PDB file of C-alpha atoms in Angstrom:
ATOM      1  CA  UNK A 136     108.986 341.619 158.397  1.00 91.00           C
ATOM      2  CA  UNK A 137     108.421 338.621 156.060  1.00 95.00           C
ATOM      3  CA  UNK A 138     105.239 336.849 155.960  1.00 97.00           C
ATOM      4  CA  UNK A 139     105.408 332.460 156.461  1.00 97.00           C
ATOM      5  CA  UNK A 140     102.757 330.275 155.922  1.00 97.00           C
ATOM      6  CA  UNK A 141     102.127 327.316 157.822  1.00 96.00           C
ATOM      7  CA  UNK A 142     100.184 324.356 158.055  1.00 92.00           C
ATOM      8  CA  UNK A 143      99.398 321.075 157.221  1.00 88.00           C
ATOM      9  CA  UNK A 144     100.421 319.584 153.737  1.00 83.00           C
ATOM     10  CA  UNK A 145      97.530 320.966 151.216  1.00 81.00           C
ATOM     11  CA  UNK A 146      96.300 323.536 153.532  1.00 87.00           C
ATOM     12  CA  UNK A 147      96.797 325.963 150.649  1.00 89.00           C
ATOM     13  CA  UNK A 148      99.962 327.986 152.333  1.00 93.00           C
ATOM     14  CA  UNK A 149     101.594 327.783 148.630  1.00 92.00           C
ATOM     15  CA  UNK A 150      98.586 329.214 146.303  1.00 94.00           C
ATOM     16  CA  UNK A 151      97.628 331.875 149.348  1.00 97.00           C
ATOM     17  CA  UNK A 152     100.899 332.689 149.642  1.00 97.00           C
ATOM     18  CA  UNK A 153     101.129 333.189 145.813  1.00 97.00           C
ATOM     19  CA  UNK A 154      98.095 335.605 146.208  1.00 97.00           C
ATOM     20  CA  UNK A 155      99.529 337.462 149.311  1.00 97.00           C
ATOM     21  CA  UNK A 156     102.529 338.349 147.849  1.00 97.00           C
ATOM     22  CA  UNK A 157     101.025 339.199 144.967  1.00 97.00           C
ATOM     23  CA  UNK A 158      98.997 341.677 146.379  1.00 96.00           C
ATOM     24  CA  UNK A 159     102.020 343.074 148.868  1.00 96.00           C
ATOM     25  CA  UNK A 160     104.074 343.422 145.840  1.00 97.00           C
ATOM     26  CA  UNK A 161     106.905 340.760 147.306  1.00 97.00           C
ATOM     27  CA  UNK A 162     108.695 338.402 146.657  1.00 97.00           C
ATOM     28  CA  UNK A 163     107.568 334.529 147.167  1.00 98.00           C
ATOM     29  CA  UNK A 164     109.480 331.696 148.118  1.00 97.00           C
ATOM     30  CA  UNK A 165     108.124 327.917 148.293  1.00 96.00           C
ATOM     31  CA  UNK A 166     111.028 326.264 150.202  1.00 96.00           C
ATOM     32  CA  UNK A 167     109.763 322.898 148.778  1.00 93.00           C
ATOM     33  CA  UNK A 168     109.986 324.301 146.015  1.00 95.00           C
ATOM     34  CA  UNK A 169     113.644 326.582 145.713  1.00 96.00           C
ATOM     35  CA  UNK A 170     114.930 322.898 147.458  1.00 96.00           C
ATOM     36  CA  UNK A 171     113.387 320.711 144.533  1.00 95.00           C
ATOM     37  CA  UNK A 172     115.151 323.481 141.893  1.00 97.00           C
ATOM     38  CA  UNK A 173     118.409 323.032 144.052  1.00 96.00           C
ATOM     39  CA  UNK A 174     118.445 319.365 143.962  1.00 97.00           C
ATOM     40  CA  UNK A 175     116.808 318.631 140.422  1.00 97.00           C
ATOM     41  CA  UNK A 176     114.635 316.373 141.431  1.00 94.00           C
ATOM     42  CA  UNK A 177     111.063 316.319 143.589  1.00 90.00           C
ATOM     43  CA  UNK A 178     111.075 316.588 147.504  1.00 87.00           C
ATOM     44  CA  UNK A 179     110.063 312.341 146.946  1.00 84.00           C
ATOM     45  CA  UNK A 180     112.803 311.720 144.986  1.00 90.00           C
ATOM     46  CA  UNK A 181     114.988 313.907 147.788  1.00 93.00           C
ATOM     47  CA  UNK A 182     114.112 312.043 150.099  1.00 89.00           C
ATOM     48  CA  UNK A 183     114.486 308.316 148.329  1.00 90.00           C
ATOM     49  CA  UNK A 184     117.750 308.720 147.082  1.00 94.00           C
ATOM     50  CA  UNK A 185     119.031 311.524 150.099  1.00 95.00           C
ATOM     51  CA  UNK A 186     116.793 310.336 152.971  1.00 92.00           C
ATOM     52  CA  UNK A 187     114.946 313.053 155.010  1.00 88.00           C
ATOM     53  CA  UNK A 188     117.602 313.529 156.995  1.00 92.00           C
ATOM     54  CA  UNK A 189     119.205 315.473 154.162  1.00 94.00           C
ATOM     55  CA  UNK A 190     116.106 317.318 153.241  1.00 94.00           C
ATOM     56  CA  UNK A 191     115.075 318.338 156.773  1.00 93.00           C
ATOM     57  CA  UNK A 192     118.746 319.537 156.907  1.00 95.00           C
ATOM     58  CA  UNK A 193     118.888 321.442 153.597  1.00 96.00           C
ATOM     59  CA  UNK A 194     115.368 322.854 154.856  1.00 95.00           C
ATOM     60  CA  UNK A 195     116.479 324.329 157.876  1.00 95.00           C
ATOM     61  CA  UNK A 196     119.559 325.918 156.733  1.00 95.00           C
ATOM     62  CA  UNK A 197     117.617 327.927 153.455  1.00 96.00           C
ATOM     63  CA  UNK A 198     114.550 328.834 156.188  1.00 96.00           C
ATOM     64  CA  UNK A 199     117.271 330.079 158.441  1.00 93.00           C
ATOM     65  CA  UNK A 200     118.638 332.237 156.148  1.00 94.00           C
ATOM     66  CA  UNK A 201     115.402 333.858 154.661  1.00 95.00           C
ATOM     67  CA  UNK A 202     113.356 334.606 157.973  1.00 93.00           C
ATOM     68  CA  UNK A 203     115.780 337.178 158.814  1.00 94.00           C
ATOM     69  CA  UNK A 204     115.541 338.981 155.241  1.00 95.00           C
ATOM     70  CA  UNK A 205     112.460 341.729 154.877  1.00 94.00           C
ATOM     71  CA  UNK A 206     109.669 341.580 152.456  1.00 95.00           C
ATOM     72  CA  UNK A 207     109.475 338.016 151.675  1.00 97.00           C
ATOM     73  CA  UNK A 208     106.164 335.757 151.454  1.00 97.00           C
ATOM     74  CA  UNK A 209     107.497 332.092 151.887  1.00 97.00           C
ATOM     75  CA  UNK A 210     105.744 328.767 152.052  1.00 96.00           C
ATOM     76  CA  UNK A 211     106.501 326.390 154.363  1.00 95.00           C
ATOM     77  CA  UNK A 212     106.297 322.503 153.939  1.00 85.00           C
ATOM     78  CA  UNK A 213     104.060 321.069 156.238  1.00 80.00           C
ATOM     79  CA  UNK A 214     106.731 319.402 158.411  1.00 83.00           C
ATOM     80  CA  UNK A 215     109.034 322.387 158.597  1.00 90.00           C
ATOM     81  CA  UNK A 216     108.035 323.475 161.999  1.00 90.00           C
ATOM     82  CA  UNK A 217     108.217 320.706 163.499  1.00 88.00           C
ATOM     83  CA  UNK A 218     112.020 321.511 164.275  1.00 91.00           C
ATOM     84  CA  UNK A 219     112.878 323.367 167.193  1.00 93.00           C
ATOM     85  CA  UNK A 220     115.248 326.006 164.781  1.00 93.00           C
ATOM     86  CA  UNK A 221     113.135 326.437 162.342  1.00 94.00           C
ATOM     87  CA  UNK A 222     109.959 327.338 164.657  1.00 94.00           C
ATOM     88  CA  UNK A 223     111.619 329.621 166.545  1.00 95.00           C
ATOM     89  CA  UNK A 224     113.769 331.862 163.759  1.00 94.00           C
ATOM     90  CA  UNK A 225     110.424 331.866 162.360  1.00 96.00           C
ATOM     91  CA  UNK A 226     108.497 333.230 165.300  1.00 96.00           C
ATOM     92  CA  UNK A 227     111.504 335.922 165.990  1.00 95.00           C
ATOM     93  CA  UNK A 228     111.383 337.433 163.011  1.00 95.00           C
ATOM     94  CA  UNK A 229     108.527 336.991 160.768  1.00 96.00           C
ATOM     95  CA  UNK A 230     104.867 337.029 160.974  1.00 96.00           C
ATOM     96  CA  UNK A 231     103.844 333.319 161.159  1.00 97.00           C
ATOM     97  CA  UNK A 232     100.598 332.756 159.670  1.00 97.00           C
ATOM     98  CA  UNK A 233      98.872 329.439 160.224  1.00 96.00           C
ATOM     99  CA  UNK A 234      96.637 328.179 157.497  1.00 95.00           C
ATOM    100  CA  UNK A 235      94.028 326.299 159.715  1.00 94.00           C
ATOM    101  CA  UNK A 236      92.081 323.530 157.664  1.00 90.00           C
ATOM    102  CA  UNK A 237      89.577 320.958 159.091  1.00 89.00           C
ATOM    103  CA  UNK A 238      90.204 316.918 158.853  1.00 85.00           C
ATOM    104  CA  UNK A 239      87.301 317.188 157.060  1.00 86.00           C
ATOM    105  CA  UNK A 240      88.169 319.969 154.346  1.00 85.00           C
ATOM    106  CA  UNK A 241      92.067 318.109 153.957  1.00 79.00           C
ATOM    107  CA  UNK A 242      90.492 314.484 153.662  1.00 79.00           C
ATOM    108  CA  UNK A 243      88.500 316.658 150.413  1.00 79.00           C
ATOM    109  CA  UNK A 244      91.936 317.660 149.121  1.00 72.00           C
ATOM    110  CA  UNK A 245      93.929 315.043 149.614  1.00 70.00           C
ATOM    111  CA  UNK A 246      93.521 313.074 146.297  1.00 65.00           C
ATOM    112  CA  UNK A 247      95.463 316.227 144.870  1.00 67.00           C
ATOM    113  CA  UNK A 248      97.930 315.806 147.177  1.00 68.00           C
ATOM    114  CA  UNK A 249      99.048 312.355 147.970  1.00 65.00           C
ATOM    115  CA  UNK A 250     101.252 311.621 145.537  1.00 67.00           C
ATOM    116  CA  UNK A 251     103.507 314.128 146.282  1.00 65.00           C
ATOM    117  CA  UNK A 252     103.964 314.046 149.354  1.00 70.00           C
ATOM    118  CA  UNK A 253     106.390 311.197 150.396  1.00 64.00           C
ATOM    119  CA  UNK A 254     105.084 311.781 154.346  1.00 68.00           C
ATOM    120  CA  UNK A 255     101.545 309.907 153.103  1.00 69.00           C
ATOM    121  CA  UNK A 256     102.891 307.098 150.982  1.00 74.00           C
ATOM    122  CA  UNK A 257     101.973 303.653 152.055  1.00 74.00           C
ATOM    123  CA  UNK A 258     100.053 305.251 155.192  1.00 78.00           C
ATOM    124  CA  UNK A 259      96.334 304.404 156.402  1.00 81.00           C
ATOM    125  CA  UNK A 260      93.717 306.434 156.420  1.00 80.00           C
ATOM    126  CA  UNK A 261      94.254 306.460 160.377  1.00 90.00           C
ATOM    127  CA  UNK A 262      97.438 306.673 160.373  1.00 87.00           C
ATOM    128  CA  UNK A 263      97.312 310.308 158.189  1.00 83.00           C
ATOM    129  CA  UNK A 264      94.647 311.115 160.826  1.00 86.00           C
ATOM    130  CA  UNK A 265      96.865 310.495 163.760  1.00 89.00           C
ATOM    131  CA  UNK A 266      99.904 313.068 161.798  1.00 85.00           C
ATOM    132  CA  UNK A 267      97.216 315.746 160.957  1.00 87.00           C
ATOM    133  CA  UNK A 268      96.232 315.865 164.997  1.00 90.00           C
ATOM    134  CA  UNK A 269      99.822 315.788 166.050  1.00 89.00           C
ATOM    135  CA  UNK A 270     101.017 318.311 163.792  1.00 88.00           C
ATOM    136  CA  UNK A 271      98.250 320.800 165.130  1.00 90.00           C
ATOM    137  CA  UNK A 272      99.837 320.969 168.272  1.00 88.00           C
ATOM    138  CA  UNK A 273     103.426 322.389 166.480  1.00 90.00           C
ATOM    139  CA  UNK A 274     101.001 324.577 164.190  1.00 92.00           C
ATOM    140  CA  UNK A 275      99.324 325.971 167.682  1.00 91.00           C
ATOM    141  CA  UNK A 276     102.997 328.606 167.631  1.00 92.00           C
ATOM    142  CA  UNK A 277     102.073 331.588 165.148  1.00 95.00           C
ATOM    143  CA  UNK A 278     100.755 335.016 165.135  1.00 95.00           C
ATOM    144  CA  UNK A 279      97.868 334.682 162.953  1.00 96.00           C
ATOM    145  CA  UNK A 280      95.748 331.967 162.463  1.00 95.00           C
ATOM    146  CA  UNK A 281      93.284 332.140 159.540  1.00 95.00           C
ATOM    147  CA  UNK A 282      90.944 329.293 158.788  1.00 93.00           C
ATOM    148  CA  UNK A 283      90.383 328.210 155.076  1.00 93.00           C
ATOM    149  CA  UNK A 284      87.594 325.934 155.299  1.00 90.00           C
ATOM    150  CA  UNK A 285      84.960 327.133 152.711  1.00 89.00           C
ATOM    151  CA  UNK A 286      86.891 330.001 151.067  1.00 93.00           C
ATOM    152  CA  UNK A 287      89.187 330.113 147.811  1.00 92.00           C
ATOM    153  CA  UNK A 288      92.449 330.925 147.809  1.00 94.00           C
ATOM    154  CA  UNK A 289      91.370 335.035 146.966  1.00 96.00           C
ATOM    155  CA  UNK A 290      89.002 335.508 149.852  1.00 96.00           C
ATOM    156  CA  UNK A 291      91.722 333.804 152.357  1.00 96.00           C
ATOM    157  CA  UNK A 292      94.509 335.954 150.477  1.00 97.00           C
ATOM    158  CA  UNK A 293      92.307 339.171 150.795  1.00 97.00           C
ATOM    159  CA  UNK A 294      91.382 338.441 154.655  1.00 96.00           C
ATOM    160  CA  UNK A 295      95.245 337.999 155.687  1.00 97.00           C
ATOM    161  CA  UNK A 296      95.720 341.334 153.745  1.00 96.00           C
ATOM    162  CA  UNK A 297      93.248 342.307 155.371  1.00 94.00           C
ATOM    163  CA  UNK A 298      94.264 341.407 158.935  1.00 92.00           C
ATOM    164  CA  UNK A 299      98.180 342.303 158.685  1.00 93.00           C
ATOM    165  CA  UNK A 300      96.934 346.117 157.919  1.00 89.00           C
ATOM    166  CA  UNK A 301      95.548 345.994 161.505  1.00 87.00           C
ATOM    167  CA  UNK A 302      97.907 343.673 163.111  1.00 78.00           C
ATOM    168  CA  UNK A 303     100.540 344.507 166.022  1.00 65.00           C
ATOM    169  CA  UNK A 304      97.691 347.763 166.635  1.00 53.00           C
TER     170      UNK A 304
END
């Protein structure tokens, strides 16, 4: 089955995922990513000049098609699950991994993040509180949940190894 990371946006499910499929020997896809190469422009400029509509659209058609191929390590963006489709292809055929950060450890990392990520722009401090809680609830659907607060990207990489060799025992 192919591996998908979720989680919120800088929980690491990108560079982990990197490392995971790295170590697997497989292939990696960042949707955010293979949709930014599609369109020629960045996931904020998609969704200025496309609207999210588009995106969230173009998103759910490419994760459609890739959960049911074998072998793959792909990256999620951090809103992906939050449709129905998506979520449940996902679930059915793939080993959903959730990378679990705290508001504490993402509030750290999130002067790396914010400017790419048009979800944050012109938001509050509270209001970027209130998303991270209500996303938690969509991230709650997964097989394995791994929690990155305090480790690099190699020691989460090497636990998930680590745990798939044992999982579905």
């Amino acid at each position: 089955m192919s591996i998908v990371f979720i989680g919120f946006m800088g929980a690491g499910k990108t560079t982990v995922g990197m490392k995971v499929a790295e170590k697997l020997n497989r292939e990696f896809i960042d949707i955010d990513d293979r949709i930014e190469k599609e369109y020629n422009m960045p996931v904020s400029q998609i969704f200025t000049e496309f609207g999210e509509k588009e995106f969230r659209d173009r998103e759910k058609s490419l994760i459609a098609s890739l959960a049911v191929q074998k072998q793959k390590v792909i990256s999620l963006g951090g809103g992906a699950f939050l449709q129905n489709e998506i979520r449940e292809s996902c679930l059915a055929s793939c080993i959903v991994i959730f990378l679990e950060l705290s508001l504490e450890a993402w509030k750290d990392r999130l002067g790396l993040i914010i400017d790419s990520r048009p979800v944050l722009k012109g938001k509050s401090m509270e209001e970027m509180e209130e998303l991270f809680y209500k996303r938690q609830a969509i991230y709650s659907n997964h097989h394995l949940k791994i929690s990155t607060d305090h480790k690099n990207a190699e020691e989460i990489a090497d636990l998930i190894v680590k745990e798939l060799m044992t999982y579905g025992e």
